[in-house]
Coordinates of C-alpha atoms and ligand atoms in Angstrom, one line a residue:
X3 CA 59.1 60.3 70.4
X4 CA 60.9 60.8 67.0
X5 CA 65.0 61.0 67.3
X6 CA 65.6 64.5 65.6
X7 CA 69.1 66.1 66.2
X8 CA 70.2 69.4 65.6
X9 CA 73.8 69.7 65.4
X10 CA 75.3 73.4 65.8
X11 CA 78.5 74.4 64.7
X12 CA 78.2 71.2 62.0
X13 CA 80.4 72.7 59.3
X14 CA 83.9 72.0 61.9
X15 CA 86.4 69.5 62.1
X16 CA 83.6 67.1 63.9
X17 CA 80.9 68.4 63.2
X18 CA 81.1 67.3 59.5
X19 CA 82.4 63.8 60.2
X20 CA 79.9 63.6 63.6
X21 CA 76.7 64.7 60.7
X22 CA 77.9 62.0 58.3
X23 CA 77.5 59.5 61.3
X24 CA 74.2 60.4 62.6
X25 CA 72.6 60.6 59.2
X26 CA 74.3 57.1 58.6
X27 CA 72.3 55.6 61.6
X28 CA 69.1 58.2 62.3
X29 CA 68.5 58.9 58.0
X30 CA 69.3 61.8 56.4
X31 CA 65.9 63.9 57.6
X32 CA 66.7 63.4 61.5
X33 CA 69.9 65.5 61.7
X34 CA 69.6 68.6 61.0
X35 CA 73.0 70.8 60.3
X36 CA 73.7 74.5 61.1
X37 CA 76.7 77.0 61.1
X38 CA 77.4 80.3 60.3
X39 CA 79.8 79.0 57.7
X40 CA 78.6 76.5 54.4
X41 CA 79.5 72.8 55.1
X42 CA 82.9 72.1 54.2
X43 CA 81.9 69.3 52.3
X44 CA 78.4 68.5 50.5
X45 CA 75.8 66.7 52.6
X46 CA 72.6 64.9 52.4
X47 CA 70.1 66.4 55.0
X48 CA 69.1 69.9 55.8
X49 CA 71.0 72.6 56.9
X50 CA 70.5 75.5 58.1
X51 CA 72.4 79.0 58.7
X52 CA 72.6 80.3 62.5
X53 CA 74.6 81.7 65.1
X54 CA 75.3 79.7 67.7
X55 CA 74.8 82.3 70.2
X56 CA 71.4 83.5 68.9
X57 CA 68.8 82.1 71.1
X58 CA 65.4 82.3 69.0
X59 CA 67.0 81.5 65.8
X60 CA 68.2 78.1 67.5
X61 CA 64.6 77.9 69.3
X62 CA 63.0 78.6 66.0
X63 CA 64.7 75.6 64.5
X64 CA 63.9 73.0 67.6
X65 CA 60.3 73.7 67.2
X66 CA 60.4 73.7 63.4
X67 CA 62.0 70.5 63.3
X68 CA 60.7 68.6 66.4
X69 CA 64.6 68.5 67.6
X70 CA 64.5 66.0 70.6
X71 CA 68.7 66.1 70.7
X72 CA 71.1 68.9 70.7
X73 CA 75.1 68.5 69.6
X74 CA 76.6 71.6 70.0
X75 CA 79.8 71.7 68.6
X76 CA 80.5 75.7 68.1
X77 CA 83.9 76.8 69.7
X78 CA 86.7 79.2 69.2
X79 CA 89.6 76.1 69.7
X80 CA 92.9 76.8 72.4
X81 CA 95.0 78.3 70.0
X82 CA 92.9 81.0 68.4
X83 CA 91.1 81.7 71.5
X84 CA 93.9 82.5 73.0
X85 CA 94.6 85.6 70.2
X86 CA 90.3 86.9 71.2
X87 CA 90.4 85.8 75.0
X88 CA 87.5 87.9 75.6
X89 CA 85.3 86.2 72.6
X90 CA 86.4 83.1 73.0
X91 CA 84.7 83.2 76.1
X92 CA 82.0 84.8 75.0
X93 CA 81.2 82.0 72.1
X94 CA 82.2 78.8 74.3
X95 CA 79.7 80.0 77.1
X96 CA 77.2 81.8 75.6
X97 CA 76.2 79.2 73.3
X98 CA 76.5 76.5 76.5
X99 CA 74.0 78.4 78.6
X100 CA 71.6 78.8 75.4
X101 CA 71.3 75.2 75.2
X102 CA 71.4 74.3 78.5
X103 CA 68.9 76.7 79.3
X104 CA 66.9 75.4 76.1
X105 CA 66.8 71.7 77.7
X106 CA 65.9 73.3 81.5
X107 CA 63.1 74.3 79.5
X108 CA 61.9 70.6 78.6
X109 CA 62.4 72.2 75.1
X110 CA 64.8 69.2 73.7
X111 CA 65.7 66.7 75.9
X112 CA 69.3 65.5 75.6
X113 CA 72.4 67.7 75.0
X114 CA 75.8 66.9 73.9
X115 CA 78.9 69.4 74.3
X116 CA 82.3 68.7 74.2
X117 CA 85.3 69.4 76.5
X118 CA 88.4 69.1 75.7
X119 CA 92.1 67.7 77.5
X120 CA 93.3 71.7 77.4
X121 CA 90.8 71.6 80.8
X122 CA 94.0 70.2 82.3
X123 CA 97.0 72.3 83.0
X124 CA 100.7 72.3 84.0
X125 CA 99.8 71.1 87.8
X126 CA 97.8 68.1 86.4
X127 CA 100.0 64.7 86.5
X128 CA 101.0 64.2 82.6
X129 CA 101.0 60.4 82.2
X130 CA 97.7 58.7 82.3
X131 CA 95.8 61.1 83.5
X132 CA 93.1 60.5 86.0
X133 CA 89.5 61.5 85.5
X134 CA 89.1 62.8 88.3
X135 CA 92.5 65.0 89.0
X136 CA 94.1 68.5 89.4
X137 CA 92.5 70.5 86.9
X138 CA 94.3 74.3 86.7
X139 CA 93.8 75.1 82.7
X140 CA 96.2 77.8 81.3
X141 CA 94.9 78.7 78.2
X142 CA 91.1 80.7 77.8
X143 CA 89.6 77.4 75.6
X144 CA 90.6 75.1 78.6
X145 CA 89.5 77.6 81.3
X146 CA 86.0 78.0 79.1
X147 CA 85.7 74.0 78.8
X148 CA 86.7 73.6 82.4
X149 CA 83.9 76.1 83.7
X150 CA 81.2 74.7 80.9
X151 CA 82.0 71.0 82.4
X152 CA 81.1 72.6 86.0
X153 CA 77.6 74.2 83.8
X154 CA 76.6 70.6 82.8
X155 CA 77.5 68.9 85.9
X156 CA 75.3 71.6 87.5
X157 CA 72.3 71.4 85.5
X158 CA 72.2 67.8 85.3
X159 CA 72.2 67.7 89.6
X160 CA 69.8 70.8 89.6
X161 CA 67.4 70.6 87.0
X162 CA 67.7 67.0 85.4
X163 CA 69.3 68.3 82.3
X164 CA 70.4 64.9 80.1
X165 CA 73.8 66.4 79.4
X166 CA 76.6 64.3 77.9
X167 CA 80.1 65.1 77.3
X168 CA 83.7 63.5 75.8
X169 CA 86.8 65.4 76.8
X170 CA 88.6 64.9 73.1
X171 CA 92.0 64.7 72.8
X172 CA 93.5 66.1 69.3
X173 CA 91.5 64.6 66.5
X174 CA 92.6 63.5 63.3
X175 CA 90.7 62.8 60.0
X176 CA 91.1 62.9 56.2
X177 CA 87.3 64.3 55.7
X178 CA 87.3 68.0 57.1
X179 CA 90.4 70.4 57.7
X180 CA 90.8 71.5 61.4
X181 CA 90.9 74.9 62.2
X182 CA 92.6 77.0 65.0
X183 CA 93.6 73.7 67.6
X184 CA 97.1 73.0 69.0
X185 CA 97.2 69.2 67.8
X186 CA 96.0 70.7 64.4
X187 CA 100.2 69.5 63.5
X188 CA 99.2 65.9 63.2
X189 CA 96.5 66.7 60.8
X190 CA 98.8 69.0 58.4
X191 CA 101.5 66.5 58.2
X192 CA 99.8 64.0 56.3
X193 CA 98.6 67.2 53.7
X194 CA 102.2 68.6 53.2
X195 CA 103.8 65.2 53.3
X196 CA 101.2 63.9 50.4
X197 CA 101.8 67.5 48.4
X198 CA 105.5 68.4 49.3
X199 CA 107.3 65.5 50.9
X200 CA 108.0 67.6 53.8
X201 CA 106.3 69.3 56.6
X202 CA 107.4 72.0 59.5
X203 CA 105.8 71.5 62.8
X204 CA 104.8 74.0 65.1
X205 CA 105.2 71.9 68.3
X206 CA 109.0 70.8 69.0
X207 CA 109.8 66.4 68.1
X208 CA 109.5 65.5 71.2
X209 CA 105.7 67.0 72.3
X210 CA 103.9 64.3 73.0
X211 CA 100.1 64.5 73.2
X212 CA 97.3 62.4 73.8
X213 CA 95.3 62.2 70.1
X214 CA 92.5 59.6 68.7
X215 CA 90.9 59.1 64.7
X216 CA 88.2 60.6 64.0
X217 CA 86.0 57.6 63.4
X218 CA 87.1 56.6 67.0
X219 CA 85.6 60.1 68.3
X220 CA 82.7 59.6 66.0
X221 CA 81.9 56.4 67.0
X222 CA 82.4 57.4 71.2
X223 CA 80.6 60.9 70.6
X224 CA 77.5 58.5 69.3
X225 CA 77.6 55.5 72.0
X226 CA 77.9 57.8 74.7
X227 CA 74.5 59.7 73.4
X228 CA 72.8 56.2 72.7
X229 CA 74.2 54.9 76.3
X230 CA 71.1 54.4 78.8
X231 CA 71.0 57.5 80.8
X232 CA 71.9 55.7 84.1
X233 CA 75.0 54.5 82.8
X234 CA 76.1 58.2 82.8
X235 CA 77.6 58.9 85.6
X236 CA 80.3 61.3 84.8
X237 CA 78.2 64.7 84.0
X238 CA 81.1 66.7 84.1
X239 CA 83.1 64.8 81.0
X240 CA 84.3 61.7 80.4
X241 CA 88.0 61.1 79.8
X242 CA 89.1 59.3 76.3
X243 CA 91.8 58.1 75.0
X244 CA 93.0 56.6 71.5
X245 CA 97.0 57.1 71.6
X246 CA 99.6 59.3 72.0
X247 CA 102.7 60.1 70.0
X248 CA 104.8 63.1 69.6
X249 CA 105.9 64.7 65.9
X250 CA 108.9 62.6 65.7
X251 CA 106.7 59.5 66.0
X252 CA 104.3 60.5 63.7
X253 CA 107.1 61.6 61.5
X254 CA 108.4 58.2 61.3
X255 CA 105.0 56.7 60.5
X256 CA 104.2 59.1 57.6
X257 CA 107.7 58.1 56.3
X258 CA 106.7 54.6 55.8
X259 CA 104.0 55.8 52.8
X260 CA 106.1 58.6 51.9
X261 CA 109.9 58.2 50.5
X262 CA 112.3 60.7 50.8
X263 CA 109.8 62.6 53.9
X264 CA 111.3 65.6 55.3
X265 CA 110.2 66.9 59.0
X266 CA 111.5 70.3 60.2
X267 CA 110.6 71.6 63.5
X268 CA 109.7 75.6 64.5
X269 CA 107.9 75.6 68.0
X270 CA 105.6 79.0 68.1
X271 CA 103.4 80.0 70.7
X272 CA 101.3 76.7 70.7
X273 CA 104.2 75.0 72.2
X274 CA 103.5 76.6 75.3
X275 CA 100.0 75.2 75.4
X276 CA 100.8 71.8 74.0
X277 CA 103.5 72.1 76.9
X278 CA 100.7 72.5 79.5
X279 CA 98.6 69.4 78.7
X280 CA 98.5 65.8 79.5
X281 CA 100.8 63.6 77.5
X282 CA 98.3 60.7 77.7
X283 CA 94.6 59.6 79.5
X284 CA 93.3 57.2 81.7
X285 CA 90.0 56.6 80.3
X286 CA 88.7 53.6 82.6
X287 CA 85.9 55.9 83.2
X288 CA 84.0 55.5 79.8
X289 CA 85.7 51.9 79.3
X290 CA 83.8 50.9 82.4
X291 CA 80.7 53.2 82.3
X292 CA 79.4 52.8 78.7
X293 CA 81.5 50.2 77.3
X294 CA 84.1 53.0 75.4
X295 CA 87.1 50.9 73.2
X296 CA 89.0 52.5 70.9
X297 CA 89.9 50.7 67.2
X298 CA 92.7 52.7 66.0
X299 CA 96.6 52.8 67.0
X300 CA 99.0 55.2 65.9
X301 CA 100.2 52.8 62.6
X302 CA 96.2 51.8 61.7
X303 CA 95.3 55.2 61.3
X304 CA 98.3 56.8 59.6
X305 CA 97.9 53.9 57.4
X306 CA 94.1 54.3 57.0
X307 CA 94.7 58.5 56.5
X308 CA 97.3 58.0 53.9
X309 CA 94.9 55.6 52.0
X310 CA 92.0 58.1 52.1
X311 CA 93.8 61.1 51.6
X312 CA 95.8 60.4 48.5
X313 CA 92.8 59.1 46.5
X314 CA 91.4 62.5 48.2
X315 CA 94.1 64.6 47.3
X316 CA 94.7 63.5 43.7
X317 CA 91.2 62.9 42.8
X318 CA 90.6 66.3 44.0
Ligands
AKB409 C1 92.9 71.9 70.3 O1 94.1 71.6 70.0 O2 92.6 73.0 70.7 C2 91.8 70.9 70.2 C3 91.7 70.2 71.6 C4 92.7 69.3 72.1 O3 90.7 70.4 72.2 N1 92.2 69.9 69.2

């Protein structure tokens, strides 16, 4: 059968960078893109407008396209879910079950969906956190990832569902803007740094959280989907990690390409939930299971961002 994907929610943070990377190795025709909102950037490939948690428009594209493979990447992230709890909810979960219910069906046959490190809480052990581990979210976008994780593992045991998943840790990249995470900072920085030689982060210096580059995720999101089925053996979510570092650090880093860099810090309510998560992974899990390695450190990607960026930024 012909690889066709359908990613949903593709005009997001990943979702732009994951459909660059899946037309780069399936062509431009097998990945098809949809969101309620226009790509951020302009794509090869089609595209198509639809609601993540309408049913038959999503139906109606799988059978139009001959969609064998699902990414669905529509979510409200932990800091704005946590200002429409009762949405948030509704988005994250509705749009699981539609897919989940869409591959029960035989109607596509593999499914990704990410989770996230907000499915740990302030009872989880901070450093190196095991995959398998106390797991008491605080925050509506964990609580929603944590129960979606139990959704996969479930349908996978009971039905046979081919469902994959990455638990991502904050993601940084120079080709789409994130929109309404807690890591979002680290993203930001390099933005105000390259425009105003200063920034003011939201979380306090010394917050540190686990993080990764985006072609890092890219790359994981893609070998985990590709990885023969029976080396998946986590059906909950794998645990992944790049490297951690905390405002200050990054701070430092950003000052190496940018003289004269000023970093002010005003902790608002995201602190609390940056507060409640791991401040680094254990990801033997995916190293051992499918072969996972990160490329980037904290000084290869701030070096790689600020390249990128500025030729972005003042090329415009
Ligand atoms: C967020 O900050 O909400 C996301 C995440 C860690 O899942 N980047």
């Amino acid at each position: 059968m012909t690889k066709k994907v359908l990613v949903i929610g593709s005009s997001g943070q990943i979702g732009t960078e994951l459909v660059e990377g899946l037309r780069a190795r399936f062509g431009a025709d097998h990945v098809v893109a949809s969101d309620i909102k226009e790509p951020q950037v302009k794509q090869d490939g089609p595209f198509v407008m639809v609601d993540a948690m309408d049913r038959r428009g999503i139906e109606r594209i799988i059978e139009k396209h001959g969609i064998t493979d699902v990414y669905l990447l529509a979510a409200l992230l932990s800091a704005t879910a946590e200002k429409d709890p009762a949405f948030a909810w509704k988005l994250n979960m509705e749009s699981l079950f539609i897919v989940l219910e869409l591959a029960r069906e035989g109607k596509v046959q593999k499914v990704y969906w990410p989770s996230s490190i907000a499915v740990f809480g302030p009872t989880t052990p901070k450093d190196a956190t095991p995959q398998h581990t106390i797991a008491e979210p605080s925050t509506v976008y964990g609580i929603s990832k944590q129960a979606g994780e139990q959704w996969c593992a479930y349908y996978h045991k009971r039905y046979g569902v081919d469902v994959r998943s990455i638990r991502y840790p904050g993601l940084i990249g120079w080709k789409s803007a994130p929109g309404g995470g807690t890591t979002d900072y680290a993203v930001h920085i390099f933005h105000e740094a390259i425009r105003h030689q200063a920034y003011t982060s939201f979380l306090s210096a010394g917050t540190t959280l686990p993080m990764m580059y985006m072609p890092d995720a890219i790359r994981a999101t893609i070998e985990l989907m590709e990885a023969p089925a029976d080396r998946v053996k986590e059906r909950t979510s794998y645990n992944l990690a790049g490297f951690s570092f905390s405002p200050q650090e990054i701070a430092a880093e950003v000052g190496r390409h940018i003289p004269g860099f000023r970093m002010d810090y005003a902790p608002d309510q995201r602190q609390a939930i940056a507060d409640s998560w791991p401040r680094s992974i254990d990801d033997r899990a995916a190293r051992a299971d499918w072969g996972w390695k990160p490329e980037y450190d904290l000084r290869s990607m701030v070096d790689d961002m600020m390249v990128n960026l500025k030729r972005e930024l003042v090329v415009g």
